[in-house]
Amino acid sequence: KQNRLDELKTAVDYFIQRQIKNSEWRSIFKSKSKYMDMAEELCKEFAKFTAVLDIDYVFAWLDWDGDNVLANGGIIDYGSVRQFGLRHDRYRYDDVERFSTNLNEQRLKARLLVQVFTQISDFITTGKKKPLKDFSHHPVLEKFNTYFKTFRSDRLLYRMGFNEAQRVRILQSNPSLFDLFEKEFSYFEKTKISGNS
């Protein structure tokens, strides 16, 4: 937001180097496209992170105010929002001046964070800052929903007790059967209890 390109580039370069040194990311980031490579990695990480939040009913306020989530999708501040094992997806944290997002909106907030990182990557590469909305259909962003669905499906089957080989077989050999299961599962998990119960 401050258009301080040199400082931004220094911070992003440090972040990329740290992730590679910590063996979090592979070393392909030495290429000319390392900033878009970063955006791609963050796209995957935030899609996976949000899929876990969604399936495990974990609430994290994903607005980028710096105190709830790390740049690599690590969580700092969270809460579980279960209601007798059901998905309590209407819960919003009341922070006096404003209400937070709910479980259903977390995916969109994570996608917006990826959009910001894509904008940052482009800004560093071109030296020109374009409006954030220009990146809403960027190829990196177009991958986010695909990654999210893949990670969410895997996490759901993991929670059902399937091992990795079984999950891969189910998702690859019969995706329509999984979609049917997910639809039924979703019906039961989103069931709400009445306030009179």
PDB file of C-alpha atoms in Angstrom:
ATOM      1  CA  LYS A   1       0.000   0.000   0.000  1.00  0.00           C
ATOM      2  CA  GLN A   2       2.926   2.340   0.622  1.00  0.00           C
ATOM      3  CA  ASN A   3       4.495   1.782  -2.819  1.00  0.00           C
ATOM      4  CA  ARG A   4       7.898   1.181  -1.212  1.00  0.00           C
ATOM      5  CA  LEU A   5       9.188  -1.212  -3.853  1.00  0.00           C
ATOM      6  CA  ASP A   6      12.762  -1.618  -2.569  1.00  0.00           C
ATOM      7  CA  GLU A   7      11.674  -2.453   0.968  1.00  0.00           C
ATOM      8  CA  LEU A   8       8.965  -4.796  -0.298  1.00  0.00           C
ATOM      9  CA  LYS A   9      11.424  -6.632  -2.560  1.00  0.00           C
ATOM     10  CA  THR A  10      13.898  -6.995   0.315  1.00  0.00           C
ATOM     11  CA  ALA A  11      11.220  -8.445   2.595  1.00  0.00           C
ATOM     12  CA  VAL A  12       9.914 -10.838  -0.067  1.00  0.00           C
ATOM     13  CA  ASP A  13      13.439 -11.981  -0.992  1.00  0.00           C
ATOM     14  CA  TYR A  14      14.113 -12.702   2.682  1.00  0.00           C
ATOM     15  CA  PHE A  15      10.843 -14.626   2.973  1.00  0.00           C
ATOM     16  CA  ILE A  16      11.640 -16.753  -0.089  1.00  0.00           C
ATOM     17  CA  GLN A  17      15.184 -17.464   1.134  1.00  0.00           C
ATOM     18  CA  ARG A  18      13.909 -18.421   4.573  1.00  0.00           C
ATOM     19  CA  GLN A  19      11.309 -20.813   3.158  1.00  0.00           C
ATOM     20  CA  ILE A  20      13.960 -22.482   0.961  1.00  0.00           C
ATOM     21  CA  LYS A  21      16.498 -22.663   3.818  1.00  0.00           C
ATOM     22  CA  ASN A  22      13.871 -24.231   6.081  1.00  0.00           C
ATOM     23  CA  SER A  23      13.131 -26.787   3.322  1.00  0.00           C
ATOM     24  CA  GLU A  24       9.557 -25.539   3.111  1.00  0.00           C
ATOM     25  CA  TRP A  25       9.915 -24.697  -0.579  1.00  0.00           C
ATOM     26  CA  ARG A  26      11.973 -26.264  -3.336  1.00  0.00           C
ATOM     27  CA  SER A  27      14.852 -24.298  -4.810  1.00  0.00           C
ATOM     28  CA  ILE A  28      13.219 -23.435  -8.163  1.00  0.00           C
ATOM     29  CA  PHE A  29      12.908 -19.918  -6.793  1.00  0.00           C
ATOM     30  CA  LYS A  30      16.321 -19.030  -8.242  1.00  0.00           C
ATOM     31  CA  SER A  31      14.688 -18.494 -11.622  1.00  0.00           C
ATOM     32  CA  LYS A  32      13.564 -15.191 -13.115  1.00  0.00           C
ATOM     33  CA  SER A  33       9.995 -16.074 -12.193  1.00  0.00           C
ATOM     34  CA  LYS A  34      10.728 -16.600  -8.510  1.00  0.00           C
ATOM     35  CA  TYR A  35       8.133 -14.056  -7.404  1.00  0.00           C
ATOM     36  CA  MET A  36       5.321 -15.741  -9.320  1.00  0.00           C
ATOM     37  CA  ASP A  37       6.710 -19.068  -8.077  1.00  0.00           C
ATOM     38  CA  MET A  38       6.196 -17.650  -4.576  1.00  0.00           C
ATOM     39  CA  ALA A  39       2.609 -16.671  -5.411  1.00  0.00           C
ATOM     40  CA  GLU A  40       1.986 -20.195  -6.747  1.00  0.00           C
ATOM     41  CA  GLU A  41       3.380 -21.795  -3.574  1.00  0.00           C
ATOM     42  CA  LEU A  42       1.301 -19.511  -1.390  1.00  0.00           C
ATOM     43  CA  CYS A  43      -1.745 -20.331  -3.492  1.00  0.00           C
ATOM     44  CA  LYS A  44      -1.262 -24.038  -2.718  1.00  0.00           C
ATOM     45  CA  GLU A  45      -0.472 -23.419   0.943  1.00  0.00           C
ATOM     46  CA  PHE A  46      -3.444 -21.165   1.597  1.00  0.00           C
ATOM     47  CA  ALA A  47      -5.771 -23.510  -0.304  1.00  0.00           C
ATOM     48  CA  LYS A  48      -4.589 -26.424   1.834  1.00  0.00           C
ATOM     49  CA  PHE A  49      -4.682 -24.367   5.023  1.00  0.00           C
ATOM     50  CA  THR A  50      -8.226 -23.203   4.347  1.00  0.00           C
ATOM     51  CA  ALA A  51      -9.365 -26.717   3.411  1.00  0.00           C
ATOM     52  CA  VAL A  52      -8.175 -27.970   6.795  1.00  0.00           C
ATOM     53  CA  LEU A  53      -9.935 -25.085   8.553  1.00  0.00           C
ATOM     54  CA  ASP A  54     -13.124 -25.890   6.632  1.00  0.00           C
ATOM     55  CA  ILE A  55     -13.180 -29.635   7.317  1.00  0.00           C
ATOM     56  CA  ASP A  56     -11.946 -29.414  10.912  1.00  0.00           C
ATOM     57  CA  TYR A  57     -14.357 -26.551  11.747  1.00  0.00           C
ATOM     58  CA  VAL A  58     -11.541 -24.258  12.789  1.00  0.00           C
ATOM     59  CA  PHE A  59     -12.229 -20.544  12.751  1.00  0.00           C
ATOM     60  CA  ALA A  60      -9.390 -18.112  11.993  1.00  0.00           C
ATOM     61  CA  TRP A  61      -9.965 -14.480  11.240  1.00  0.00           C
ATOM     62  CA  LEU A  62      -8.215 -14.254   7.873  1.00  0.00           C
ATOM     63  CA  ASP A  63      -8.450 -10.540   7.310  1.00  0.00           C
ATOM     64  CA  TRP A  64      -4.898  -9.389   6.789  1.00  0.00           C
ATOM     65  CA  ASP A  65      -4.280  -7.461   9.974  1.00  0.00           C
ATOM     66  CA  GLY A  66      -1.142  -9.356  10.845  1.00  0.00           C
ATOM     67  CA  ASP A  67      -2.109 -11.074  14.042  1.00  0.00           C
ATOM     68  CA  ASN A  68      -4.001 -14.253  13.117  1.00  0.00           C
ATOM     69  CA  VAL A  69      -2.161 -15.994  10.288  1.00  0.00           C
ATOM     70  CA  LEU A  70       1.420 -16.179   9.062  1.00  0.00           C
ATOM     71  CA  ALA A  71       2.499 -15.408   5.506  1.00  0.00           C
ATOM     72  CA  ASN A  72       3.005 -19.117   4.818  1.00  0.00           C
ATOM     73  CA  GLY A  73      -0.449 -20.158   5.965  1.00  0.00           C
ATOM     74  CA  GLY A  74       0.593 -20.952   9.529  1.00  0.00           C
ATOM     75  CA  ILE A  75      -2.051 -20.236  12.117  1.00  0.00           C
ATOM     76  CA  ILE A  76      -1.542 -18.047  15.166  1.00  0.00           C
ATOM     77  CA  ASP A  77      -5.005 -17.377  16.584  1.00  0.00           C
ATOM     78  CA  TYR A  78      -7.981 -19.675  16.082  1.00  0.00           C
ATOM     79  CA  GLY A  79     -11.016 -21.284  17.630  1.00  0.00           C
ATOM     80  CA  SER A  80     -13.101 -24.376  17.064  1.00  0.00           C
ATOM     81  CA  VAL A  81     -16.696 -23.675  16.124  1.00  0.00           C
ATOM     82  CA  ARG A  82     -18.565 -26.901  16.688  1.00  0.00           C
ATOM     83  CA  GLN A  83     -22.089 -27.242  17.916  1.00  0.00           C
ATOM     84  CA  PHE A  84     -22.526 -30.809  19.156  1.00  0.00           C
ATOM     85  CA  GLY A  85     -20.244 -32.028  16.371  1.00  0.00           C
ATOM     86  CA  LEU A  86     -22.095 -30.091  13.687  1.00  0.00           C
ATOM     87  CA  ARG A  87     -20.671 -27.311  11.555  1.00  0.00           C
ATOM     88  CA  HIS A  88     -21.468 -24.041  13.313  1.00  0.00           C
ATOM     89  CA  ASP A  89     -20.817 -22.010  10.182  1.00  0.00           C
ATOM     90  CA  ARG A  90     -22.813 -18.915  11.080  1.00  0.00           C
ATOM     91  CA  TYR A  91     -20.628 -17.972  14.031  1.00  0.00           C
ATOM     92  CA  ARG A  92     -18.956 -14.579  13.785  1.00  0.00           C
ATOM     93  CA  TYR A  93     -16.576 -13.180  16.351  1.00  0.00           C
ATOM     94  CA  ASP A  94     -17.741  -9.781  17.594  1.00  0.00           C
ATOM     95  CA  ASP A  95     -14.763  -7.437  17.752  1.00  0.00           C
ATOM     96  CA  VAL A  96     -16.730  -4.389  18.960  1.00  0.00           C
ATOM     97  CA  GLU A  97     -16.412  -2.277  15.773  1.00  0.00           C
ATOM     98  CA  ARG A  98     -16.956  -5.121  13.332  1.00  0.00           C
ATOM     99  CA  PHE A  99     -17.849  -8.746  12.991  1.00  0.00           C
ATOM    100  CA  SER A 100     -15.417 -11.282  11.581  1.00  0.00           C
ATOM    101  CA  THR A 101     -15.948 -13.715   8.752  1.00  0.00           C
ATOM    102  CA  ASN A 102     -17.528 -17.109   9.332  1.00  0.00           C
ATOM    103  CA  LEU A 103     -16.397 -20.598   8.289  1.00  0.00           C
ATOM    104  CA  ASN A 104     -18.053 -20.315   4.881  1.00  0.00           C
ATOM    105  CA  GLU A 105     -16.238 -17.061   4.089  1.00  0.00           C
ATOM    106  CA  GLN A 106     -12.725 -18.160   5.086  1.00  0.00           C
ATOM    107  CA  ARG A 107     -11.999 -19.650   1.641  1.00  0.00           C
ATOM    108  CA  LEU A 108     -12.777 -16.302  -0.009  1.00  0.00           C
ATOM    109  CA  LYS A 109     -10.558 -14.444   2.463  1.00  0.00           C
ATOM    110  CA  ALA A 110      -7.691 -16.860   1.827  1.00  0.00           C
ATOM    111  CA  ARG A 111      -8.157 -16.436  -1.927  1.00  0.00           C
ATOM    112  CA  LEU A 112      -7.972 -12.664  -1.437  1.00  0.00           C
ATOM    113  CA  LEU A 113      -4.675 -13.084   0.437  1.00  0.00           C
ATOM    114  CA  VAL A 114      -3.322 -15.073  -2.512  1.00  0.00           C
ATOM    115  CA  GLN A 115      -4.531 -12.273  -4.776  1.00  0.00           C
ATOM    116  CA  VAL A 116      -2.520  -9.777  -2.718  1.00  0.00           C
ATOM    117  CA  PHE A 117       0.595 -11.948  -2.968  1.00  0.00           C
ATOM    118  CA  THR A 118       0.063 -12.175  -6.725  1.00  0.00           C
ATOM    119  CA  GLN A 119      -0.184  -8.392  -6.904  1.00  0.00           C
ATOM    120  CA  ILE A 120       3.021  -8.121  -4.833  1.00  0.00           C
ATOM    121  CA  SER A 121       4.811 -10.542  -7.155  1.00  0.00           C
ATOM    122  CA  ASP A 122       3.771  -8.581 -10.222  1.00  0.00           C
ATOM    123  CA  PHE A 123       4.738  -5.275  -8.607  1.00  0.00           C
ATOM    124  CA  ILE A 124       8.241  -6.525  -7.790  1.00  0.00           C
ATOM    125  CA  THR A 125       8.677  -8.051 -11.260  1.00  0.00           C
ATOM    126  CA  THR A 126       7.387  -5.116 -13.320  1.00  0.00           C
ATOM    127  CA  GLY A 127       8.060  -2.188 -10.997  1.00  0.00           C
ATOM    128  CA  LYS A 128       4.498  -0.981 -11.600  1.00  0.00           C
ATOM    129  CA  LYS A 129       1.747  -1.426  -9.047  1.00  0.00           C
ATOM    130  CA  LYS A 130      -1.548  -2.416 -10.625  1.00  0.00           C
ATOM    131  CA  PRO A 131      -4.907  -2.331  -8.813  1.00  0.00           C
ATOM    132  CA  LEU A 132      -5.713  -5.442  -6.773  1.00  0.00           C
ATOM    133  CA  LYS A 133      -8.857  -6.095  -8.811  1.00  0.00           C
ATOM    134  CA  ASP A 134      -6.674  -6.617 -11.899  1.00  0.00           C
ATOM    135  CA  PHE A 135      -5.520  -9.905 -10.358  1.00  0.00           C
ATOM    136  CA  SER A 136      -8.935 -11.408  -9.563  1.00  0.00           C
ATOM    137  CA  HIS A 137      -8.716 -13.719 -12.601  1.00  0.00           C
ATOM    138  CA  HIS A 138      -4.944 -14.181 -12.705  1.00  0.00           C
ATOM    139  CA  PRO A 139      -3.860 -17.761 -13.570  1.00  0.00           C
ATOM    140  CA  VAL A 140      -2.532 -18.245 -10.020  1.00  0.00           C
ATOM    141  CA  LEU A 141      -5.932 -17.264  -8.599  1.00  0.00           C
ATOM    142  CA  GLU A 142      -7.742 -19.518 -11.047  1.00  0.00           C
ATOM    143  CA  LYS A 143      -5.840 -22.456  -9.506  1.00  0.00           C
ATOM    144  CA  PHE A 144      -6.913 -21.625  -5.958  1.00  0.00           C
ATOM    145  CA  ASN A 145     -10.400 -23.152  -6.165  1.00  0.00           C
ATOM    146  CA  THR A 146      -9.029 -26.304  -7.799  1.00  0.00           C
ATOM    147  CA  TYR A 147      -6.386 -26.699  -5.108  1.00  0.00           C
ATOM    148  CA  PHE A 148      -8.955 -26.011  -2.388  1.00  0.00           C
ATOM    149  CA  LYS A 149     -11.353 -28.678  -3.690  1.00  0.00           C
ATOM    150  CA  THR A 150      -8.544 -31.231  -3.976  1.00  0.00           C
ATOM    151  CA  PHE A 151      -7.194 -30.570  -0.474  1.00  0.00           C
ATOM    152  CA  ARG A 152     -10.682 -30.381   1.054  1.00  0.00           C
ATOM    153  CA  SER A 153     -11.703 -33.711  -0.482  1.00  0.00           C
ATOM    154  CA  ASP A 154      -8.523 -35.368   0.750  1.00  0.00           C
ATOM    155  CA  ARG A 155      -8.992 -33.930   4.242  1.00  0.00           C
ATOM    156  CA  LEU A 156     -12.603 -35.100   4.415  1.00  0.00           C
ATOM    157  CA  LEU A 157     -11.610 -38.659   3.517  1.00  0.00           C
ATOM    158  CA  TYR A 158      -8.750 -38.463   6.023  1.00  0.00           C
ATOM    159  CA  ARG A 159     -11.242 -37.495   8.733  1.00  0.00           C
ATOM    160  CA  MET A 160     -13.367 -40.494   7.697  1.00  0.00           C
ATOM    161  CA  GLY A 161     -10.397 -42.778   8.445  1.00  0.00           C
ATOM    162  CA  PHE A 162      -9.070 -43.562   4.964  1.00  0.00           C
ATOM    163  CA  ASN A 163      -5.309 -43.888   4.583  1.00  0.00           C
ATOM    164  CA  GLU A 164      -3.413 -42.004   1.880  1.00  0.00           C
ATOM    165  CA  ALA A 165      -3.485 -44.820  -0.688  1.00  0.00           C
ATOM    166  CA  GLN A 166      -7.231 -45.297  -0.193  1.00  0.00           C
ATOM    167  CA  ARG A 167      -7.889 -41.560  -0.492  1.00  0.00           C
ATOM    168  CA  VAL A 168      -5.954 -41.342  -3.745  1.00  0.00           C
ATOM    169  CA  ARG A 169      -7.781 -44.380  -5.147  1.00  0.00           C
ATOM    170  CA  ILE A 170     -11.220 -43.026  -4.198  1.00  0.00           C
ATOM    171  CA  LEU A 171     -10.597 -39.548  -5.589  1.00  0.00           C
ATOM    172  CA  GLN A 172      -8.970 -40.711  -8.803  1.00  0.00           C
ATOM    173  CA  SER A 173     -10.993 -43.791  -9.693  1.00  0.00           C
ATOM    174  CA  ASN A 174     -14.501 -42.641  -8.816  1.00  0.00           C
ATOM    175  CA  PRO A 175     -14.811 -38.874  -8.287  1.00  0.00           C
ATOM    176  CA  SER A 176     -18.570 -38.930  -8.958  1.00  0.00           C
ATOM    177  CA  LEU A 177     -19.085 -41.394  -6.085  1.00  0.00           C
ATOM    178  CA  PHE A 178     -17.062 -39.115  -3.814  1.00  0.00           C
ATOM    179  CA  ASP A 179     -19.141 -36.109  -4.917  1.00  0.00           C
ATOM    180  CA  LEU A 180     -22.299 -38.014  -3.970  1.00  0.00           C
ATOM    181  CA  PHE A 181     -20.836 -38.903  -0.564  1.00  0.00           C
ATOM    182  CA  GLU A 182     -19.745 -35.295  -0.004  1.00  0.00           C
ATOM    183  CA  LYS A 183     -23.229 -34.015  -0.808  1.00  0.00           C
ATOM    184  CA  GLU A 184     -24.807 -36.350   1.772  1.00  0.00           C
ATOM    185  CA  PHE A 185     -22.118 -35.609   4.343  1.00  0.00           C
ATOM    186  CA  SER A 186     -22.592 -31.873   3.834  1.00  0.00           C
ATOM    187  CA  TYR A 187     -26.323 -32.177   4.436  1.00  0.00           C
ATOM    188  CA  PHE A 188     -25.756 -33.720   7.868  1.00  0.00           C
ATOM    189  CA  GLU A 189     -22.847 -31.514   8.922  1.00  0.00           C
ATOM    190  CA  LYS A 190     -24.749 -28.324   8.091  1.00  0.00           C
ATOM    191  CA  THR A 191     -27.870 -29.374   9.977  1.00  0.00           C
ATOM    192  CA  LYS A 192     -28.735 -26.755  12.571  1.00  0.00           C
ATOM    193  CA  ILE A 193     -30.313 -27.329  15.933  1.00  0.00           C
ATOM    194  CA  SER A 194     -33.150 -25.074  16.916  1.00  0.00           C
ATOM    195  CA  GLY A 195     -32.763 -22.640  19.745  1.00  0.00           C
ATOM    196  CA  ASN A 196     -35.603 -24.411  21.546  1.00  0.00           C
ATOM    197  CA  SER A 197     -33.840 -27.776  21.773  1.00  0.00           C
TER     198      SER A 197
END
